[in-house]
Amino acid sequence: MTELGPVAWPPAPIRTERLVLRESEARDRAAFIELFTSPEVGTYIGGPRPRDELERAVPKVAGRRPGLFVVDLKGTMIGMITLDRRDAEHPGHIRPDPGEAGLGYLFLPQAWGRGYAAEACAAVLDWFADVLPGEPVVLCTQAANDRAMRLAMRLAAKLGFTEVEWFEDYGAEQWFGVRSSVTPPG
């Protein structure tokens, strides 16, 4: 992962109406394991991982790295938001030099359908716009499932992302959008 840039990490916790976005803590380990072993969550990220493998591999404080926010609801992790620089080897870039910040999110199935993703992503995007003004953020989502794609597109639009292109990556069609005043090449 390429660092975000000149950003102090970790930032102070970000508070929304219902959530706290914060750095990972030891108490989040079980939720990280649950995220990555969940068949529902794993459907579009390469499948669920074996629990016994994760129990051995996940450190005491999972996910502690620049760009990863734990989404906390009433003291419990319900998901995560990531901002990572997009690698040059992946398709989908909006400038000649790759490395745009890419938004990612995963939530436990019991948190789905309650607007938490929109609330948490909007807060992280606002934070990012404050610490790196004018820096574009990209979003890539797999088009493998019509229902999931409609939900992802609705969230992308709500967050201010506009379509740049479609391409194939990870063996599936991907939607690629940008949130910025930067005009994509074309």
PDB file of C-alpha atoms in Angstrom:
ATOM      1  CA  MET A   1       0.000   0.000   0.000  1.00  0.00           C
ATOM      2  CA  THR A   2       1.192   3.473  -0.828  1.00  0.00           C
ATOM      3  CA  GLU A   3       0.705   5.933   1.996  1.00  0.00           C
ATOM      4  CA  LEU A   4      -1.980   8.576   1.644  1.00  0.00           C
ATOM      5  CA  GLY A   5       0.564  11.361   1.644  1.00  0.00           C
ATOM      6  CA  PRO A   6       1.235  14.170   4.102  1.00  0.00           C
ATOM      7  CA  VAL A   7      -1.589  13.143   6.421  1.00  0.00           C
ATOM      8  CA  ALA A   8      -1.214  12.831  10.187  1.00  0.00           C
ATOM      9  CA  TRP A   9      -2.264   9.343  11.200  1.00  0.00           C
ATOM     10  CA  PRO A  10      -4.262   8.366  13.060  1.00  0.00           C
ATOM     11  CA  PRO A  11      -6.612  11.314  12.923  1.00  0.00           C
ATOM     12  CA  ALA A  12      -8.837  12.183  15.828  1.00  0.00           C
ATOM     13  CA  PRO A  13     -11.976  10.021  15.789  1.00  0.00           C
ATOM     14  CA  ILE A  14     -14.597  11.277  13.362  1.00  0.00           C
ATOM     15  CA  ARG A  15     -18.087  11.436  14.841  1.00  0.00           C
ATOM     16  CA  THR A  16     -21.283  11.342  12.822  1.00  0.00           C
ATOM     17  CA  GLU A  17     -24.877  11.317  13.987  1.00  0.00           C
ATOM     18  CA  ARG A  18     -24.734   7.587  14.824  1.00  0.00           C
ATOM     19  CA  LEU A  19     -21.162   6.421  14.297  1.00  0.00           C
ATOM     20  CA  VAL A  20     -17.566   6.903  15.356  1.00  0.00           C
ATOM     21  CA  LEU A  21     -14.831   6.372  12.761  1.00  0.00           C
ATOM     22  CA  ARG A  22     -11.607   5.564  14.543  1.00  0.00           C
ATOM     23  CA  GLU A  23      -8.339   3.665  14.486  1.00  0.00           C
ATOM     24  CA  SER A  24      -8.476  -0.083  15.082  1.00  0.00           C
ATOM     25  CA  GLU A  25      -8.150  -1.428  18.615  1.00  0.00           C
ATOM     26  CA  ALA A  26      -7.590  -4.912  20.065  1.00  0.00           C
ATOM     27  CA  ARG A  27     -11.341  -5.244  20.807  1.00  0.00           C
ATOM     28  CA  ASP A  28     -12.033  -5.163  17.031  1.00  0.00           C
ATOM     29  CA  ARG A  29     -10.135  -8.369  16.208  1.00  0.00           C
ATOM     30  CA  ALA A  30     -13.197 -10.651  16.322  1.00  0.00           C
ATOM     31  CA  ALA A  31     -15.170  -8.304  14.043  1.00  0.00           C
ATOM     32  CA  PHE A  32     -12.334  -8.238  11.491  1.00  0.00           C
ATOM     33  CA  ILE A  33     -12.301 -12.035  11.476  1.00  0.00           C
ATOM     34  CA  GLU A  34     -16.094 -12.093  11.114  1.00  0.00           C
ATOM     35  CA  LEU A  35     -15.919  -9.665   8.162  1.00  0.00           C
ATOM     36  CA  PHE A  36     -13.452 -11.776   6.233  1.00  0.00           C
ATOM     37  CA  THR A  37     -15.056 -15.159   7.028  1.00  0.00           C
ATOM     38  CA  SER A  38     -18.583 -14.040   6.164  1.00  0.00           C
ATOM     39  CA  PRO A  39     -19.907 -15.692   2.967  1.00  0.00           C
ATOM     40  CA  GLU A  40     -22.118 -12.646   2.313  1.00  0.00           C
ATOM     41  CA  VAL A  41     -19.265 -10.154   2.653  1.00  0.00           C
ATOM     42  CA  GLY A  42     -16.865 -12.378   0.734  1.00  0.00           C
ATOM     43  CA  THR A  43     -19.110 -12.769  -2.305  1.00  0.00           C
ATOM     44  CA  TYR A  44     -17.479  -9.940  -4.272  1.00  0.00           C
ATOM     45  CA  ILE A  45     -14.025  -9.834  -2.705  1.00  0.00           C
ATOM     46  CA  GLY A  46     -12.746 -13.266  -3.656  1.00  0.00           C
ATOM     47  CA  GLY A  47     -14.792 -15.367  -1.262  1.00  0.00           C
ATOM     48  CA  PRO A  48     -14.745 -15.890   2.488  1.00  0.00           C
ATOM     49  CA  ARG A  49     -11.465 -16.824   4.142  1.00  0.00           C
ATOM     50  CA  PRO A  50     -11.174 -19.875   6.416  1.00  0.00           C
ATOM     51  CA  ARG A  51     -11.787 -18.916  10.057  1.00  0.00           C
ATOM     52  CA  ASP A  52      -8.970 -21.086  11.433  1.00  0.00           C
ATOM     53  CA  GLU A  53      -6.508 -19.444   9.020  1.00  0.00           C
ATOM     54  CA  LEU A  54      -7.571 -15.959  10.129  1.00  0.00           C
ATOM     55  CA  GLU A  55      -7.541 -16.879  13.816  1.00  0.00           C
ATOM     56  CA  ARG A  56      -3.849 -17.744  13.395  1.00  0.00           C
ATOM     57  CA  ALA A  57      -2.901 -14.873  11.053  1.00  0.00           C
ATOM     58  CA  VAL A  58      -4.790 -11.813  12.287  1.00  0.00           C
ATOM     59  CA  PRO A  59      -2.699  -9.788  14.746  1.00  0.00           C
ATOM     60  CA  LYS A  60      -3.970  -8.770  18.171  1.00  0.00           C
ATOM     61  CA  VAL A  61      -4.750  -5.313  16.760  1.00  0.00           C
ATOM     62  CA  ALA A  62      -6.053  -6.004  13.259  1.00  0.00           C
ATOM     63  CA  GLY A  63      -6.266  -3.318  10.613  1.00  0.00           C
ATOM     64  CA  ARG A  64      -4.036  -0.757  12.288  1.00  0.00           C
ATOM     65  CA  ARG A  65      -2.620   1.113   9.328  1.00  0.00           C
ATOM     66  CA  PRO A  66      -2.913   4.502   7.642  1.00  0.00           C
ATOM     67  CA  GLY A  67      -6.100   4.819   5.645  1.00  0.00           C
ATOM     68  CA  LEU A  68      -8.216   2.292   7.568  1.00  0.00           C
ATOM     69  CA  PHE A  69     -11.090   3.513   9.714  1.00  0.00           C
ATOM     70  CA  VAL A  70     -13.100   1.217  11.964  1.00  0.00           C
ATOM     71  CA  VAL A  71     -16.808   2.024  11.819  1.00  0.00           C
ATOM     72  CA  ASP A  72     -18.030   1.887  15.410  1.00  0.00           C
ATOM     73  CA  LEU A  73     -21.683   1.813  16.458  1.00  0.00           C
ATOM     74  CA  LYS A  74     -22.231   2.152  20.206  1.00  0.00           C
ATOM     75  CA  GLY A  75     -18.777   0.782  21.010  1.00  0.00           C
ATOM     76  CA  THR A  76     -18.863  -2.139  18.562  1.00  0.00           C
ATOM     77  CA  MET A  77     -17.163  -2.461  15.185  1.00  0.00           C
ATOM     78  CA  ILE A  78     -19.731  -2.934  12.401  1.00  0.00           C
ATOM     79  CA  GLY A  79     -17.473  -2.335   9.412  1.00  0.00           C
ATOM     80  CA  MET A  80     -14.480  -0.560   7.983  1.00  0.00           C
ATOM     81  CA  ILE A  81     -13.709   2.194   5.496  1.00  0.00           C
ATOM     82  CA  THR A  82     -10.409   2.345   3.638  1.00  0.00           C
ATOM     83  CA  LEU A  83      -8.605   4.988   1.624  1.00  0.00           C
ATOM     84  CA  ASP A  84      -5.692   3.448  -0.268  1.00  0.00           C
ATOM     85  CA  ARG A  85      -3.624   4.639  -3.207  1.00  0.00           C
ATOM     86  CA  ARG A  86      -4.636   2.785  -6.378  1.00  0.00           C
ATOM     87  CA  ASP A  87      -1.811   0.651  -7.768  1.00  0.00           C
ATOM     88  CA  ALA A  88      -0.553   1.278 -11.292  1.00  0.00           C
ATOM     89  CA  GLU A  89      -1.096  -2.348 -12.356  1.00  0.00           C
ATOM     90  CA  HIS A  90      -4.870  -2.114 -11.924  1.00  0.00           C
ATOM     91  CA  PRO A  91      -6.953  -0.521 -14.663  1.00  0.00           C
ATOM     92  CA  GLY A  92      -8.887   2.612 -13.854  1.00  0.00           C
ATOM     93  CA  HIS A  93      -7.062   5.873 -13.397  1.00  0.00           C
ATOM     94  CA  ILE A  94      -8.074   9.478 -13.885  1.00  0.00           C
ATOM     95  CA  ARG A  95      -4.641  11.032 -14.256  1.00  0.00           C
ATOM     96  CA  PRO A  96      -1.447  10.131 -16.086  1.00  0.00           C
ATOM     97  CA  ASP A  97       0.381   9.271 -12.857  1.00  0.00           C
ATOM     98  CA  PRO A  98      -1.514   6.512 -11.013  1.00  0.00           C
ATOM     99  CA  GLY A  99      -1.959   6.607  -7.280  1.00  0.00           C
ATOM    100  CA  GLU A 100      -5.356   8.174  -6.800  1.00  0.00           C
ATOM    101  CA  ALA A 101      -6.924   7.564  -3.416  1.00  0.00           C
ATOM    102  CA  GLY A 102      -9.442   4.748  -3.688  1.00  0.00           C
ATOM    103  CA  LEU A 103     -12.409   4.406  -1.334  1.00  0.00           C
ATOM    104  CA  GLY A 104     -13.342   0.958  -0.055  1.00  0.00           C
ATOM    105  CA  TYR A 105     -15.839  -0.261   2.507  1.00  0.00           C
ATOM    106  CA  LEU A 106     -16.973  -3.511   4.119  1.00  0.00           C
ATOM    107  CA  PHE A 107     -19.762  -3.936   6.649  1.00  0.00           C
ATOM    108  CA  LEU A 108     -20.992  -6.904   8.630  1.00  0.00           C
ATOM    109  CA  PRO A 109     -24.264  -8.249   7.169  1.00  0.00           C
ATOM    110  CA  GLN A 110     -26.258  -7.296  10.273  1.00  0.00           C
ATOM    111  CA  ALA A 111     -25.364  -3.637   9.565  1.00  0.00           C
ATOM    112  CA  TRP A 112     -26.553  -3.688   5.945  1.00  0.00           C
ATOM    113  CA  GLY A 113     -29.552  -1.633   4.831  1.00  0.00           C
ATOM    114  CA  ARG A 114     -29.436   0.967   7.605  1.00  0.00           C
ATOM    115  CA  GLY A 115     -27.525   3.749   5.849  1.00  0.00           C
ATOM    116  CA  TYR A 116     -24.320   3.227   7.828  1.00  0.00           C
ATOM    117  CA  ALA A 117     -22.149   2.905   4.707  1.00  0.00           C
ATOM    118  CA  ALA A 118     -23.387   6.217   3.300  1.00  0.00           C
ATOM    119  CA  GLU A 119     -22.957   7.978   6.648  1.00  0.00           C
ATOM    120  CA  ALA A 120     -19.471   6.587   7.285  1.00  0.00           C
ATOM    121  CA  CYS A 121     -18.166   7.029   3.721  1.00  0.00           C
ATOM    122  CA  ALA A 122     -19.438  10.612   3.550  1.00  0.00           C
ATOM    123  CA  ALA A 123     -17.654  11.443   6.811  1.00  0.00           C
ATOM    124  CA  VAL A 124     -14.363   9.901   5.630  1.00  0.00           C
ATOM    125  CA  LEU A 125     -14.612  11.679   2.264  1.00  0.00           C
ATOM    126  CA  ASP A 126     -15.237  15.016   4.028  1.00  0.00           C
ATOM    127  CA  TRP A 127     -12.223  14.389   6.289  1.00  0.00           C
ATOM    128  CA  PHE A 128     -10.071  13.532   3.254  1.00  0.00           C
ATOM    129  CA  ALA A 129     -11.206  16.676   1.394  1.00  0.00           C
ATOM    130  CA  ASP A 130     -10.148  18.747   4.419  1.00  0.00           C
ATOM    131  CA  VAL A 131      -6.683  17.164   4.819  1.00  0.00           C
ATOM    132  CA  LEU A 132      -5.859  16.870   1.081  1.00  0.00           C
ATOM    133  CA  PRO A 133      -7.978  19.518  -0.674  1.00  0.00           C
ATOM    134  CA  GLY A 134      -8.484  19.020  -4.395  1.00  0.00           C
ATOM    135  CA  GLU A 135      -7.235  15.413  -4.276  1.00  0.00           C
ATOM    136  CA  PRO A 136      -9.539  13.105  -6.263  1.00  0.00           C
ATOM    137  CA  VAL A 137     -10.995   9.933  -4.784  1.00  0.00           C
ATOM    138  CA  VAL A 138     -11.949   6.975  -6.967  1.00  0.00           C
ATOM    139  CA  LEU A 139     -14.335   4.098  -6.388  1.00  0.00           C
ATOM    140  CA  CYS A 140     -14.384   0.750  -8.136  1.00  0.00           C
ATOM    141  CA  THR A 141     -17.217  -1.732  -7.712  1.00  0.00           C
ATOM    142  CA  GLN A 142     -17.914  -5.114  -9.260  1.00  0.00           C
ATOM    143  CA  ALA A 143     -20.980  -5.483 -11.476  1.00  0.00           C
ATOM    144  CA  ALA A 144     -21.474  -9.224 -10.866  1.00  0.00           C
ATOM    145  CA  ASN A 145     -24.841  -8.995  -9.110  1.00  0.00           C
ATOM    146  CA  ASP A 146     -27.658  -6.720 -10.287  1.00  0.00           C
ATOM    147  CA  ARG A 147     -29.086  -6.026  -6.813  1.00  0.00           C
ATOM    148  CA  ALA A 148     -25.672  -5.369  -5.245  1.00  0.00           C
ATOM    149  CA  MET A 149     -24.684  -3.216  -8.211  1.00  0.00           C
ATOM    150  CA  ARG A 150     -27.830  -1.076  -7.946  1.00  0.00           C
ATOM    151  CA  LEU A 151     -27.136  -0.508  -4.246  1.00  0.00           C
ATOM    152  CA  ALA A 152     -23.475   0.316  -4.916  1.00  0.00           C
ATOM    153  CA  MET A 153     -24.423   2.723  -7.721  1.00  0.00           C
ATOM    154  CA  ARG A 154     -26.988   4.432  -5.505  1.00  0.00           C
ATOM    155  CA  LEU A 155     -24.379   4.860  -2.769  1.00  0.00           C
ATOM    156  CA  ALA A 156     -21.771   6.116  -5.264  1.00  0.00           C
ATOM    157  CA  ALA A 157     -24.202   8.718  -6.622  1.00  0.00           C
ATOM    158  CA  LYS A 158     -25.224   9.772  -3.106  1.00  0.00           C
ATOM    159  CA  LEU A 159     -21.540  10.289  -2.247  1.00  0.00           C
ATOM    160  CA  GLY A 160     -20.946  12.404  -5.366  1.00  0.00           C
ATOM    161  CA  PHE A 161     -19.094   9.893  -7.568  1.00  0.00           C
ATOM    162  CA  THR A 162     -19.562  10.086 -11.335  1.00  0.00           C
ATOM    163  CA  GLU A 163     -18.882   7.318 -13.820  1.00  0.00           C
ATOM    164  CA  VAL A 164     -15.552   7.369 -15.634  1.00  0.00           C
ATOM    165  CA  GLU A 165     -15.493   3.950 -17.281  1.00  0.00           C
ATOM    166  CA  TRP A 166     -16.202   0.223 -17.124  1.00  0.00           C
ATOM    167  CA  PHE A 167     -13.421  -2.369 -17.395  1.00  0.00           C
ATOM    168  CA  GLU A 168     -12.559  -5.957 -16.552  1.00  0.00           C
ATOM    169  CA  ASP A 169     -10.454  -6.683 -13.464  1.00  0.00           C
ATOM    170  CA  TYR A 170     -10.306  -9.640 -11.065  1.00  0.00           C
ATOM    171  CA  GLY A 171     -12.156 -11.652 -13.719  1.00  0.00           C
ATOM    172  CA  ALA A 172     -15.290  -9.487 -13.573  1.00  0.00           C
ATOM    173  CA  GLU A 173     -16.741  -6.296 -15.001  1.00  0.00           C
ATOM    174  CA  GLN A 174     -16.006  -3.247 -12.817  1.00  0.00           C
ATOM    175  CA  TRP A 175     -17.635   0.180 -12.581  1.00  0.00           C
ATOM    176  CA  PHE A 176     -15.118   2.978 -11.988  1.00  0.00           C
ATOM    177  CA  GLY A 177     -16.042   6.468 -10.785  1.00  0.00           C
ATOM    178  CA  VAL A 178     -14.464   9.601  -9.384  1.00  0.00           C
ATOM    179  CA  ARG A 179     -15.419  12.173  -6.772  1.00  0.00           C
ATOM    180  CA  SER A 180     -13.617  15.400  -7.466  1.00  0.00           C
ATOM    181  CA  SER A 181     -13.446  18.598  -9.406  1.00  0.00           C
ATOM    182  CA  VAL A 182     -10.672  16.933 -11.419  1.00  0.00           C
ATOM    183  CA  THR A 183     -11.819  16.224 -14.965  1.00  0.00           C
ATOM    184  CA  PRO A 184     -11.030  12.660 -16.039  1.00  0.00           C
ATOM    185  CA  PRO A 185      -9.015  12.195 -19.229  1.00  0.00           C
ATOM    186  CA  GLY A 186     -11.017  11.184 -22.194  1.00  0.00           C
TER     187      GLY A 186
END
